[in-house]
Amino acid sequence: MPLVAAFACPHTPQLLVRPPTEDRALVLRVHEALGTVKRRLSAARPDVIVLIAGDHIEGFFLNAVPALAVYVGARAAGEFGRYRYAFDVHEPVARAIVEQGIEAGFDLAYSQDLPLDYAFYVPLHFAMPAAAVPIVPLYVNVYLPPQPTPRRCHAWGRALRAILDARAERVALIASGGLSHFPGTGRYGAPDFDFDRALLAALAEGRGAETARLTGEELDKAGNVELRTWITLLGAVGDARAEVLCYEPSWHHGNAVVAWPV
Amino acid sequence: MDAHYFFPPAAAFPLNRFLFALKSDAAVRARYATDAEATMRAHGLDDATRAALASFDRERLVGLGAHPYLVFMAQVRLRMENDPGSFEYF
């Protein structure tokens, strides 16, 4: 069964828990775009949502830093502030991804015991269909160098697509992350919105494969270390032309919600 | 130029472990709120690190090898806990 839906969503915590520093109208516009994702996701009737996100040093710490990992527990649960969340994991698809991914030459780590990062939760909070769909959390290391190269992420996305296409389940794919932001650094208030706009224009023309040629240094410089989750998805969606549902640059974050026809 | 998100120096492991605990563990945040000095000592932090944490000076902490994201999210979680009324929840 080919993919039934593909999206990229931001997960900045200020969308969920808004401090007074954030423009409320902007936050609501991003919510509206995420509402569109929810409607389309519901209409696509997926059996499983495969969600690609970067670990925010929530699940993994410096005891082990996997470049690419798959969560294969029965349930995925976590908390953020006053939010407590838990999702069923689609174990057959999660196992197929880890087993066939390794067979395809990707030395994936897996875990059955990780708190689910808010990077997974925020998109699901706004876009999970009313009848909850089981998930498979896929981790890409974005914050702890050396991170996997864009080339590797793109190749992993292509391999992932082949694994998913061979399944009987209807699969929705969501990348969580980006765009430009620099949390915890001196550049927090100065994201690279020009990079974001050029990227979105290229994706709208179906030129996603070009992201595989970016370097880790370029991503770090542009505040786009999390783009690795998008690049993985771009490996899976190929040259499909992106539809930008919103691009809302705030004082510290390029909030982008994007859909791909699949 | 160094990367914004640089390789965490091994010498800064105790500091990063403490920031991770502060970010991830409500019990550590509660102990820190009650007795910051004792909590930092229990985590094996040296004088310079405890001083930088006392003022939660981002630049000093990062200069000591703290991972910038950990500094950021430890602060976010402390703020959410200390001043929950200033946020709007969706």
mmCIF file of C-alpha atoms in Angstrom:
data_model
loop_
_atom_site.group_PDB
_atom_site.id
_atom_site.type_symbol
_atom_site.label_atom_id
_atom_site.label_comp_id
_atom_site.label_asym_id
_atom_site.label_seq_id
_atom_site.Cartn_x
_atom_site.Cartn_y
_atom_site.Cartn_z
ATOM 1 C CA MET A 1 0.000 0.000 0.000
ATOM 2 C CA PRO A 2 1.534 3.343 -0.977
ATOM 3 C CA LEU A 3 1.555 6.222 1.497
ATOM 4 C CA VAL A 4 -1.847 7.825 2.006
ATOM 5 C CA ALA A 5 -0.636 11.203 3.342
ATOM 6 C CA ALA A 6 2.564 13.140 4.006
ATOM 7 C CA PHE A 7 3.011 16.309 6.036
ATOM 8 C CA ALA A 8 5.639 18.354 7.839
ATOM 9 C CA CYS A 9 4.671 20.227 11.000
ATOM 10 C CA PRO A 10 6.416 22.420 13.548
ATOM 11 C CA HIS A 11 6.474 21.424 17.205
ATOM 12 C CA THR A 12 7.695 24.542 18.939
ATOM 13 C CA PRO A 13 6.308 24.292 22.483
ATOM 14 C CA GLN A 14 4.975 27.864 22.323
ATOM 15 C CA LEU A 15 2.234 26.550 20.003
ATOM 16 C CA LEU A 16 0.979 24.361 22.838
ATOM 17 C CA VAL A 17 1.848 26.482 25.851
ATOM 18 C CA ARG A 18 1.827 30.126 24.812
ATOM 19 C CA PRO A 19 3.832 32.558 26.960
ATOM 20 C CA PRO A 20 3.004 36.272 26.737
ATOM 21 C CA THR A 21 6.042 36.784 24.467
ATOM 22 C CA GLU A 22 4.227 35.064 21.582
ATOM 23 C CA ASP A 23 1.877 36.725 19.104
ATOM 24 C CA ARG A 24 -1.470 35.027 19.775
ATOM 25 C CA ALA A 25 -2.862 35.661 16.275
ATOM 26 C CA LEU A 26 0.206 34.045 14.714
ATOM 27 C CA VAL A 27 -0.100 31.029 16.997
ATOM 28 C CA LEU A 28 -3.767 30.652 16.013
ATOM 29 C CA ARG A 29 -2.903 30.826 12.307
ATOM 30 C CA VAL A 30 -0.464 27.934 12.769
ATOM 31 C CA HIS A 31 -3.188 26.040 14.663
ATOM 32 C CA GLU A 32 -5.493 26.579 11.706
ATOM 33 C CA ALA A 33 -2.944 25.043 9.320
ATOM 34 C CA LEU A 34 -2.546 22.116 11.717
ATOM 35 C CA GLY A 35 -6.344 21.824 11.661
ATOM 36 C CA THR A 36 -6.121 21.395 7.888
ATOM 37 C CA VAL A 37 -3.594 18.591 8.480
ATOM 38 C CA LYS A 38 -6.061 16.984 10.884
ATOM 39 C CA ARG A 39 -8.934 17.129 8.379
ATOM 40 C CA ARG A 40 -6.846 15.708 5.556
ATOM 41 C CA LEU A 41 -5.328 13.069 7.800
ATOM 42 C CA SER A 42 -8.792 11.974 8.936
ATOM 43 C CA ALA A 43 -9.982 11.806 5.319
ATOM 44 C CA ALA A 44 -6.950 9.674 4.354
ATOM 45 C CA ARG A 45 -8.006 7.021 6.935
ATOM 46 C CA PRO A 46 -4.479 5.871 7.881
ATOM 47 C CA ASP A 47 -3.978 2.641 9.849
ATOM 48 C CA VAL A 48 -0.729 4.021 11.239
ATOM 49 C CA ILE A 49 1.029 7.379 11.499
ATOM 50 C CA VAL A 50 4.795 7.121 11.111
ATOM 51 C CA LEU A 51 6.211 10.216 12.753
ATOM 52 C CA ILE A 52 9.802 11.361 12.199
ATOM 53 C CA ALA A 53 11.147 13.725 14.852
ATOM 54 C CA GLY A 54 14.415 14.785 16.381
ATOM 55 C CA ASP A 55 15.113 13.841 19.943
ATOM 56 C CA HIS A 56 15.350 16.945 22.128
ATOM 57 C CA ILE A 57 17.633 15.135 24.536
ATOM 58 C CA GLU A 58 14.387 13.885 26.103
ATOM 59 C CA GLY A 59 14.490 10.198 25.212
ATOM 60 C CA PHE A 60 18.208 9.826 24.687
ATOM 61 C CA PHE A 61 20.909 11.496 26.748
ATOM 62 C CA LEU A 62 24.691 11.198 26.551
ATOM 63 C CA ASN A 63 24.595 7.570 27.683
ATOM 64 C CA ALA A 64 23.811 6.693 24.062
ATOM 65 C CA VAL A 65 23.252 8.940 21.049
ATOM 66 C CA PRO A 66 21.787 6.956 18.154
ATOM 67 C CA ALA A 67 21.828 8.637 14.752
ATOM 68 C CA LEU A 68 18.608 6.909 13.694
ATOM 69 C CA ALA A 69 16.277 4.986 15.960
ATOM 70 C CA VAL A 70 12.854 3.351 16.026
ATOM 71 C CA TYR A 71 10.564 3.141 19.044
ATOM 72 C CA VAL A 72 9.122 -0.362 19.235
ATOM 73 C CA GLY A 73 7.294 -0.360 22.565
ATOM 74 C CA ALA A 74 3.615 -1.232 23.012
ATOM 75 C CA ARG A 75 2.749 2.342 24.085
ATOM 76 C CA ALA A 76 4.565 5.639 23.738
ATOM 77 C CA ALA A 77 3.956 8.059 26.592
ATOM 78 C CA GLY A 78 5.418 11.278 27.863
ATOM 79 C CA GLU A 79 4.681 14.584 29.499
ATOM 80 C CA PHE A 80 5.257 18.245 28.855
ATOM 81 C CA GLY A 81 4.297 20.683 31.573
ATOM 82 C CA ARG A 82 0.716 19.900 32.522
ATOM 83 C CA TYR A 83 0.196 17.660 29.464
ATOM 84 C CA ARG A 84 0.299 13.887 29.926
ATOM 85 C CA TYR A 85 0.010 11.877 26.742
ATOM 86 C CA ALA A 86 0.108 8.273 25.563
ATOM 87 C CA PHE A 87 -0.344 6.648 22.162
ATOM 88 C CA ASP A 88 -0.619 3.067 20.997
ATOM 89 C CA VAL A 89 2.349 2.014 18.897
ATOM 90 C CA HIS A 90 1.770 -0.012 15.729
ATOM 91 C CA GLU A 91 4.185 -2.778 16.629
ATOM 92 C CA PRO A 92 4.072 -4.769 13.365
ATOM 93 C CA VAL A 93 4.987 -1.702 11.295
ATOM 94 C CA ALA A 94 7.577 -0.544 13.851
ATOM 95 C CA ARG A 95 9.205 -3.991 13.774
ATOM 96 C CA ALA A 96 9.135 -4.151 10.002
ATOM 97 C CA ILE A 97 10.873 -0.769 9.850
ATOM 98 C CA VAL A 98 13.649 -1.757 12.245
ATOM 99 C CA GLU A 99 14.155 -5.259 10.803
ATOM 100 C CA GLN A 100 13.973 -4.336 7.137
ATOM 101 C CA GLY A 101 15.825 -1.070 7.709
ATOM 102 C CA ILE A 102 18.772 -3.008 9.128
ATOM 103 C CA GLU A 103 18.487 -5.493 6.276
ATOM 104 C CA ALA A 104 18.700 -2.540 3.870
ATOM 105 C CA GLY A 105 21.979 -1.392 5.451
ATOM 106 C CA PHE A 106 20.769 1.199 7.983
ATOM 107 C CA ASP A 107 22.124 0.300 11.422
ATOM 108 C CA LEU A 108 19.089 1.488 13.348
ATOM 109 C CA ALA A 109 18.914 1.615 17.109
ATOM 110 C CA TYR A 110 15.633 0.692 18.708
ATOM 111 C CA SER A 111 14.093 1.163 22.117
ATOM 112 C CA GLN A 112 11.110 -0.111 24.053
ATOM 113 C CA ASP A 113 11.601 2.358 26.875
ATOM 114 C CA LEU A 114 11.716 6.046 26.005
ATOM 115 C CA PRO A 115 9.623 8.958 27.220
ATOM 116 C CA LEU A 116 7.942 10.358 24.107
ATOM 117 C CA ASP A 117 9.445 13.728 23.222
ATOM 118 C CA TYR A 118 7.103 16.713 22.852
ATOM 119 C CA ALA A 119 8.401 16.952 19.269
ATOM 120 C CA PHE A 120 6.129 13.970 18.596
ATOM 121 C CA TYR A 121 3.325 15.185 20.807
ATOM 122 C CA VAL A 122 2.752 18.747 19.570
ATOM 123 C CA PRO A 123 1.777 17.784 15.984
ATOM 124 C CA LEU A 124 -0.384 14.932 17.310
ATOM 125 C CA HIS A 125 -2.076 17.199 19.856
ATOM 126 C CA PHE A 126 -3.367 19.343 17.002
ATOM 127 C CA ALA A 127 -3.649 16.867 14.124
ATOM 128 C CA MET A 128 -4.499 13.411 15.501
ATOM 129 C CA PRO A 129 -7.846 12.294 14.015
ATOM 130 C CA ALA A 130 -10.751 11.976 16.474
ATOM 131 C CA ALA A 131 -10.484 8.185 16.297
ATOM 132 C CA ALA A 132 -6.884 7.851 17.476
ATOM 133 C CA VAL A 133 -4.494 6.140 15.068
ATOM 134 C CA PRO A 134 -1.521 4.091 16.344
ATOM 135 C CA ILE A 135 1.875 5.631 15.708
ATOM 136 C CA VAL A 136 5.460 4.633 15.027
ATOM 137 C CA PRO A 137 7.985 7.157 16.383
ATOM 138 C CA LEU A 138 11.163 7.407 14.294
ATOM 139 C CA TYR A 139 14.079 9.312 15.786
ATOM 140 C CA VAL A 140 16.715 11.290 13.938
ATOM 141 C CA ASN A 141 19.520 12.810 15.985
ATOM 142 C CA VAL A 142 19.439 16.544 15.322
ATOM 143 C CA TYR A 143 20.908 18.275 18.386
ATOM 144 C CA LEU A 144 23.952 16.222 19.406
ATOM 145 C CA PRO A 145 26.801 16.355 16.898
ATOM 146 C CA PRO A 146 27.922 14.547 14.928
ATOM 147 C CA GLN A 147 24.406 14.183 13.496
ATOM 148 C CA PRO A 148 23.591 11.992 10.487
ATOM 149 C CA THR A 149 24.333 13.744 7.195
ATOM 150 C CA PRO A 150 21.492 15.084 5.035
ATOM 151 C CA ARG A 151 22.571 12.571 2.386
ATOM 152 C CA ARG A 152 22.121 9.719 4.857
ATOM 153 C CA CYS A 153 18.756 11.020 6.055
ATOM 154 C CA HIS A 154 17.516 11.246 2.470
ATOM 155 C CA ALA A 155 18.707 7.715 1.714
ATOM 156 C CA TRP A 156 16.997 6.469 4.874
ATOM 157 C CA GLY A 157 13.775 8.121 3.754
ATOM 158 C CA ARG A 158 13.963 6.333 0.400
ATOM 159 C CA ALA A 159 14.540 2.991 2.119
ATOM 160 C CA LEU A 160 11.698 3.739 4.525
ATOM 161 C CA ARG A 161 9.347 4.370 1.613
ATOM 162 C CA ALA A 162 10.198 0.995 0.096
ATOM 163 C CA ILE A 163 9.493 -0.716 3.430
ATOM 164 C CA LEU A 164 6.175 1.097 3.875
ATOM 165 C CA ASP A 165 5.032 0.559 0.285
ATOM 166 C CA ALA A 166 5.368 -3.189 0.791
ATOM 167 C CA ARG A 167 3.008 -3.136 3.809
ATOM 168 C CA ALA A 168 -0.725 -3.769 3.675
ATOM 169 C CA GLU A 169 -1.466 -0.893 6.099
ATOM 170 C CA ARG A 170 -2.438 2.611 5.028
ATOM 171 C CA VAL A 171 0.478 4.750 6.246
ATOM 172 C CA ALA A 172 0.602 8.488 6.889
ATOM 173 C CA LEU A 173 4.045 10.028 7.218
ATOM 174 C CA ILE A 174 4.692 13.176 9.232
ATOM 175 C CA ALA A 175 7.991 14.979 9.752
ATOM 176 C CA SER A 176 8.116 17.105 12.880
ATOM 177 C CA GLY A 177 10.515 20.010 13.110
ATOM 178 C CA GLY A 178 11.751 23.350 11.873
ATOM 179 C CA LEU A 179 12.045 25.550 10.286
ATOM 180 C CA SER A 180 14.773 28.014 11.297
ATOM 181 C CA HIS A 181 15.291 28.493 15.035
ATOM 182 C CA PHE A 182 18.252 28.650 17.396
ATOM 183 C CA PRO A 183 17.049 27.648 20.894
ATOM 184 C CA GLY A 184 19.566 28.273 23.670
ATOM 185 C CA THR A 185 22.003 30.194 21.482
ATOM 186 C CA GLY A 186 22.810 33.881 21.067
ATOM 187 C CA ARG A 187 20.912 33.809 17.752
ATOM 188 C CA TYR A 188 17.568 32.855 19.254
ATOM 189 C CA GLY A 189 15.999 36.156 18.172
ATOM 190 C CA ALA A 190 17.436 36.079 14.642
ATOM 191 C CA PRO A 191 16.331 33.024 12.631
ATOM 192 C CA ASP A 192 17.289 32.633 8.986
ATOM 193 C CA PHE A 193 13.921 33.219 7.309
ATOM 194 C CA ASP A 194 15.598 33.719 3.905
ATOM 195 C CA PHE A 195 16.884 30.147 4.071
ATOM 196 C CA ASP A 196 13.376 28.945 4.936
ATOM 197 C CA ARG A 197 11.701 30.822 2.094
ATOM 198 C CA ALA A 198 14.211 29.598 -0.497
ATOM 199 C CA LEU A 199 13.753 26.062 0.825
ATOM 200 C CA LEU A 200 9.950 26.203 0.679
ATOM 201 C CA ALA A 201 10.101 27.596 -2.878
ATOM 202 C CA ALA A 202 12.344 24.677 -3.922
ATOM 203 C CA LEU A 203 10.055 22.142 -2.230
ATOM 204 C CA ALA A 204 7.006 23.658 -3.956
ATOM 205 C CA GLU A 205 8.760 22.909 -7.268
ATOM 206 C CA GLY A 206 9.384 19.301 -6.281
ATOM 207 C CA ARG A 207 13.107 19.860 -5.758
ATOM 208 C CA GLY A 208 13.267 18.127 -2.384
ATOM 209 C CA ALA A 209 16.149 15.890 -3.457
ATOM 210 C CA GLU A 210 18.408 18.964 -3.424
ATOM 211 C CA THR A 211 18.258 18.955 0.383
ATOM 212 C CA ALA A 212 20.347 15.769 0.350
ATOM 213 C CA ARG A 213 23.263 17.908 -0.855
ATOM 214 C CA LEU A 214 23.142 20.327 2.090
ATOM 215 C CA THR A 215 25.923 19.957 4.645
ATOM 216 C CA GLY A 216 25.543 19.642 8.393
ATOM 217 C CA GLU A 217 27.405 22.933 8.696
ATOM 218 C CA GLU A 218 24.894 24.701 6.451
ATOM 219 C CA LEU A 219 21.997 23.349 8.505
ATOM 220 C CA ASP A 220 23.574 24.489 11.777
ATOM 221 C CA LYS A 221 24.334 27.927 10.344
ATOM 222 C CA ALA A 222 20.717 28.343 9.155
ATOM 223 C CA GLY A 223 19.146 27.204 12.426
ATOM 224 C CA ASN A 224 17.820 24.186 10.591
ATOM 225 C CA VAL A 225 19.421 21.210 12.342
ATOM 226 C CA GLU A 226 15.886 19.762 12.561
ATOM 227 C CA LEU A 227 15.527 19.833 8.780
ATOM 228 C CA ARG A 228 16.987 16.312 8.922
ATOM 229 C CA THR A 229 13.494 15.053 9.782
ATOM 230 C CA TRP A 230 12.080 16.784 6.691
ATOM 231 C CA ILE A 231 14.954 15.492 4.546
ATOM 232 C CA THR A 232 14.130 11.959 5.681
ATOM 233 C CA LEU A 233 10.508 12.526 4.645
ATOM 234 C CA LEU A 234 11.668 14.059 1.354
ATOM 235 C CA GLY A 235 13.538 10.831 0.623
ATOM 236 C CA ALA A 236 10.198 9.077 1.028
ATOM 237 C CA VAL A 237 8.009 11.469 -1.000
ATOM 238 C CA GLY A 238 10.489 11.902 -3.870
ATOM 239 C CA ASP A 239 9.798 14.745 -6.289
ATOM 240 C CA ALA A 240 6.221 15.416 -5.190
ATOM 241 C CA ARG A 241 5.535 19.150 -5.117
ATOM 242 C CA ALA A 242 5.007 20.525 -1.648
ATOM 243 C CA GLU A 243 1.918 22.541 -0.797
ATOM 244 C CA VAL A 244 2.793 25.127 1.839
ATOM 245 C CA LEU A 245 -0.206 25.327 4.173
ATOM 246 C CA CYS A 246 1.425 28.087 6.198
ATOM 247 C CA TYR A 247 4.706 29.833 6.777
ATOM 248 C CA GLU A 248 4.533 31.999 9.878
ATOM 249 C CA PRO A 249 7.848 33.456 11.016
ATOM 250 C CA SER A 250 7.693 34.513 14.666
ATOM 251 C CA TRP A 251 10.382 36.480 16.467
ATOM 252 C CA HIS A 252 12.325 33.246 17.034
ATOM 253 C CA HIS A 253 10.881 30.526 14.790
ATOM 254 C CA GLY A 254 9.959 29.832 11.174
ATOM 255 C CA ASN A 255 6.696 27.917 11.624
ATOM 256 C CA ALA A 256 5.950 25.922 8.487
ATOM 257 C CA VAL A 257 3.150 23.438 7.820
ATOM 258 C CA VAL A 258 3.512 21.597 4.533
ATOM 259 C CA ALA A 259 1.624 18.836 2.713
ATOM 260 C CA TRP A 260 2.752 16.584 -0.120
ATOM 261 C CA PRO A 261 0.420 14.832 -2.533
ATOM 262 C CA VAL A 262 1.196 11.105 -2.403
ATOM 263 C CA MET B 1 33.046 29.567 13.737
ATOM 264 C CA ASP B 2 32.002 26.875 16.156
ATOM 265 C CA ALA B 3 28.682 25.227 15.481
ATOM 266 C CA HIS B 4 25.701 26.561 17.427
ATOM 267 C CA TYR B 5 25.148 22.986 18.576
ATOM 268 C CA PHE B 6 28.661 21.760 19.289
ATOM 269 C CA PHE B 7 30.007 18.431 20.446
ATOM 270 C CA PRO B 8 29.467 18.317 24.218
ATOM 271 C CA PRO B 9 32.912 18.266 25.853
ATOM 272 C CA ALA B 10 33.341 15.286 28.167
ATOM 273 C CA ALA B 11 34.479 17.571 30.987
ATOM 274 C CA ALA B 12 31.049 19.231 30.926
ATOM 275 C CA PHE B 13 29.217 15.932 31.418
ATOM 276 C CA PRO B 14 28.245 16.656 35.071
ATOM 277 C CA LEU B 15 26.806 20.035 34.031
ATOM 278 C CA ASN B 16 24.899 18.558 31.093
ATOM 279 C CA ARG B 17 23.642 15.711 33.253
ATOM 280 C CA PHE B 18 22.405 18.240 35.800
ATOM 281 C CA LEU B 19 20.651 20.347 33.144
ATOM 282 C CA PHE B 20 19.099 17.163 31.750
ATOM 283 C CA ALA B 21 17.832 16.255 35.234
ATOM 284 C CA LEU B 22 16.516 19.771 35.823
ATOM 285 C CA LYS B 23 14.693 19.664 32.487
ATOM 286 C CA SER B 24 13.361 16.128 32.792
ATOM 287 C CA ASP B 25 12.759 15.434 36.465
ATOM 288 C CA ALA B 26 10.176 17.335 38.517
ATOM 289 C CA ALA B 27 11.657 15.934 41.753
ATOM 290 C CA VAL B 28 15.059 17.463 40.921
ATOM 291 C CA ARG B 29 13.363 20.788 40.102
ATOM 292 C CA ALA B 30 11.571 20.662 43.461
ATOM 293 C CA ARG B 31 14.823 19.966 45.343
ATOM 294 C CA TYR B 32 16.565 22.710 43.356
ATOM 295 C CA ALA B 33 13.821 25.165 44.303
ATOM 296 C CA THR B 34 14.180 24.269 47.994
ATOM 297 C CA ASP B 35 17.962 24.123 48.199
ATOM 298 C CA ALA B 36 19.786 24.926 44.968
ATOM 299 C CA GLU B 37 23.270 24.763 46.469
ATOM 300 C CA ALA B 38 22.818 21.313 48.040
ATOM 301 C CA THR B 39 21.185 19.957 44.874
ATOM 302 C CA MET B 40 24.043 21.216 42.702
ATOM 303 C CA ARG B 41 26.636 19.764 45.116
ATOM 304 C CA ALA B 42 24.845 16.427 45.134
ATOM 305 C CA HIS B 43 25.255 16.418 41.343
ATOM 306 C CA GLY B 44 29.013 16.916 41.705
ATOM 307 C CA LEU B 45 29.166 20.391 40.158
ATOM 308 C CA ASP B 46 32.305 22.472 40.704
ATOM 309 C CA ASP B 47 32.468 26.079 41.961
ATOM 310 C CA ALA B 48 32.496 27.765 38.530
ATOM 311 C CA THR B 49 29.555 25.709 37.343
ATOM 312 C CA ARG B 50 27.497 26.353 40.479
ATOM 313 C CA ALA B 51 28.169 30.087 40.153
ATOM 314 C CA ALA B 52 27.074 30.106 36.484
ATOM 315 C CA LEU B 53 23.931 28.174 37.378
ATOM 316 C CA ALA B 54 23.111 30.500 40.266
ATOM 317 C CA SER B 55 22.613 33.333 37.765
ATOM 318 C CA PHE B 56 21.493 30.934 34.991
ATOM 319 C CA ASP B 57 23.755 32.913 32.685
ATOM 320 C CA ARG B 58 23.308 31.288 29.266
ATOM 321 C CA GLU B 59 26.595 32.485 27.829
ATOM 322 C CA ARG B 60 28.625 31.393 30.841
ATOM 323 C CA LEU B 61 26.928 27.999 30.949
ATOM 324 C CA VAL B 62 27.500 27.417 27.232
ATOM 325 C CA GLY B 63 31.093 28.608 27.715
ATOM 326 C CA LEU B 64 31.481 25.852 30.304
ATOM 327 C CA GLY B 65 30.323 23.298 27.740
ATOM 328 C CA ALA B 66 26.597 23.178 28.485
ATOM 329 C CA HIS B 67 24.515 22.087 25.542
ATOM 330 C CA PRO B 68 22.581 25.225 24.473
ATOM 331 C CA TYR B 69 19.342 23.324 24.017
ATOM 332 C CA LEU B 70 19.543 21.879 27.534
ATOM 333 C CA VAL B 71 20.043 25.382 28.966
ATOM 334 C CA PHE B 72 17.036 26.594 26.982
ATOM 335 C CA MET B 73 14.654 23.770 27.903
ATOM 336 C CA ALA B 74 15.692 23.636 31.575
ATOM 337 C CA GLN B 75 14.721 27.311 31.755
ATOM 338 C CA VAL B 76 11.428 26.754 29.913
ATOM 339 C CA ARG B 77 10.429 23.963 32.275
ATOM 340 C CA LEU B 78 11.435 25.946 35.375
ATOM 341 C CA ARG B 79 9.344 28.874 34.107
ATOM 342 C CA MET B 80 6.326 26.690 33.342
ATOM 343 C CA GLU B 81 6.496 25.325 36.863
ATOM 344 C CA ASN B 82 7.202 28.574 38.688
ATOM 345 C CA ASP B 83 4.722 30.744 36.822
ATOM 346 C CA PRO B 84 2.026 28.498 35.280
ATOM 347 C CA GLY B 85 -0.517 31.340 35.215
ATOM 348 C CA SER B 86 1.449 33.327 32.646
ATOM 349 C CA PHE B 87 0.868 30.754 29.895
ATOM 350 C CA GLU B 88 -2.077 30.030 27.657
ATOM 351 C CA TYR B 89 -2.712 26.298 27.241
ATOM 352 C CA PHE B 90 -4.136 24.860 24.029
#
